[in-house]
mmCIF file of C-alpha atoms in Angstrom:
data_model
loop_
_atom_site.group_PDB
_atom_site.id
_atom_site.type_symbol
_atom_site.label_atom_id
_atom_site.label_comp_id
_atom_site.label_asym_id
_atom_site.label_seq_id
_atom_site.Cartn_x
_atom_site.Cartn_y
_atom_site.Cartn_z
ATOM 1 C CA UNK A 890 -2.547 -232.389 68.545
ATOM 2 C CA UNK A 891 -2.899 -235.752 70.090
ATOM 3 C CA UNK A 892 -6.395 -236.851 70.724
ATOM 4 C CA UNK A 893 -7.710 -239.241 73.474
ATOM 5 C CA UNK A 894 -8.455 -242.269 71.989
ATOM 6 C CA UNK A 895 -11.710 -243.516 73.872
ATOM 7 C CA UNK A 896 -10.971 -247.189 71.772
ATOM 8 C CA UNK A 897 -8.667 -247.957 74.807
ATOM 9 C CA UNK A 898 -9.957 -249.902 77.621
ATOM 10 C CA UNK A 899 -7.469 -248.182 79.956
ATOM 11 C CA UNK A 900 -9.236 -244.617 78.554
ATOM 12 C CA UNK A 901 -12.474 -246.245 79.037
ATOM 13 C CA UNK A 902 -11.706 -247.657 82.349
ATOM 14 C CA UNK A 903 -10.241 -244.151 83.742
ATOM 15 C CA UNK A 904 -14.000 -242.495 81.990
ATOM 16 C CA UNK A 905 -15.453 -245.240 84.378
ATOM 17 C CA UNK A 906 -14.076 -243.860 87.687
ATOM 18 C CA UNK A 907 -14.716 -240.248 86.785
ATOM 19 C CA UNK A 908 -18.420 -240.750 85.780
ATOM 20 C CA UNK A 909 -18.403 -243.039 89.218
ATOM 21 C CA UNK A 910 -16.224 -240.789 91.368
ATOM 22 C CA UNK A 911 -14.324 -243.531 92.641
ATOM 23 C CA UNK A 912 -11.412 -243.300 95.133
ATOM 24 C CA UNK A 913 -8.085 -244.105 93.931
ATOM 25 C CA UNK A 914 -4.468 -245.376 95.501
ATOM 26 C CA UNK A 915 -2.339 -243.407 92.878
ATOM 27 C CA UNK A 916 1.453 -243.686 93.184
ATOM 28 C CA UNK A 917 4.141 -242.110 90.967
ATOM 29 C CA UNK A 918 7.740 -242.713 89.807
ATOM 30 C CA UNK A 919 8.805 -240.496 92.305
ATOM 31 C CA UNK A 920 7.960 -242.857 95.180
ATOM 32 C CA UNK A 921 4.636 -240.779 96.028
ATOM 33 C CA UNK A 922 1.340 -241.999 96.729
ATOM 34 C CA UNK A 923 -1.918 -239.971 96.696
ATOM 35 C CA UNK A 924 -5.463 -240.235 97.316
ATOM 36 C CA UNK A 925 -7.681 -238.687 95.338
ATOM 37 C CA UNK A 926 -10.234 -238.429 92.613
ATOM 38 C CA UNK A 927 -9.650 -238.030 89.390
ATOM 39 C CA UNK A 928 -11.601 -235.224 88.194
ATOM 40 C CA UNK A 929 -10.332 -235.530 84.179
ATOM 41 C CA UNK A 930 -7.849 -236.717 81.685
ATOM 42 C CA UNK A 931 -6.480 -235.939 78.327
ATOM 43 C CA UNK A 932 -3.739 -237.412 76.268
ATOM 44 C CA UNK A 933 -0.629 -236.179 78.410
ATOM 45 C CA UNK A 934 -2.359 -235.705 81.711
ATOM 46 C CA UNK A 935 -4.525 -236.855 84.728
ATOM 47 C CA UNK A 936 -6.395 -234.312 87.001
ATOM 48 C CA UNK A 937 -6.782 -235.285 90.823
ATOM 49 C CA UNK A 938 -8.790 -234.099 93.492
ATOM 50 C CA UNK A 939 -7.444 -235.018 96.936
ATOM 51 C CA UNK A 940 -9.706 -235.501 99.892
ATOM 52 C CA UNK A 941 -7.946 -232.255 101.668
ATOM 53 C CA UNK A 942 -8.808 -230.623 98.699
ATOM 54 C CA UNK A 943 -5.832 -230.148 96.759
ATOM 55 C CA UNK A 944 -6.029 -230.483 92.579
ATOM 56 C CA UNK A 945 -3.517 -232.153 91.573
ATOM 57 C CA UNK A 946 -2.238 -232.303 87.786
ATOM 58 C CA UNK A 947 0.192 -235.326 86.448
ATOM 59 C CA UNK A 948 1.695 -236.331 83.679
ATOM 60 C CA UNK A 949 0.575 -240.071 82.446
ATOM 61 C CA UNK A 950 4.448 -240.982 82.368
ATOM 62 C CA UNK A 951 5.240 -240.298 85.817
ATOM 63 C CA UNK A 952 2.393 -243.170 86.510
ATOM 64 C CA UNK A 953 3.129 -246.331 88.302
ATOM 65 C CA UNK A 954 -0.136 -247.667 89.174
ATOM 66 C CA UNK A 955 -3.594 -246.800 90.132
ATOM 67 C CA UNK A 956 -6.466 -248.868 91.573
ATOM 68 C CA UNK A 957 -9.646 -248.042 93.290
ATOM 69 C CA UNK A 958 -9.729 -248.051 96.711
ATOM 70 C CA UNK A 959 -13.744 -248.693 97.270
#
């Protein structure tokens, strides 16, 4: 079982925005771009929470970028 290494700045840096609840641009491989919150994370996935209220689960790999929209 993989576990999350909290020595990473990028794991640190995700911690960051869920303690803070910041908004996020999110886009994926696929060409998609969501909104959202990210509610948690562990080593294969992220856990979003859109503003319409969707939950949204990802896989890390099908990350292109995120960045905080406020």
């Amino acid at each position: 079982m993989a576990l999350l290494d909290t020595s990473l700045p990028s794991v640190r840096l995700l911690q960051q925005y869920i303690r803070e609840q910041v908004l996020l641009e999110v886009k994926l491989s696929s060409g998609d771009v969501w909104q959202a919150r990210l509610a948690w994370q562990d080593p294969d996935c992220l856990c979003l929470n859109t503003q319409q209220g969707e939950t949204i689960i990802l896989w890390r790999s099908a990350l292109v970028f995120l960045r905080p929209l406020s």
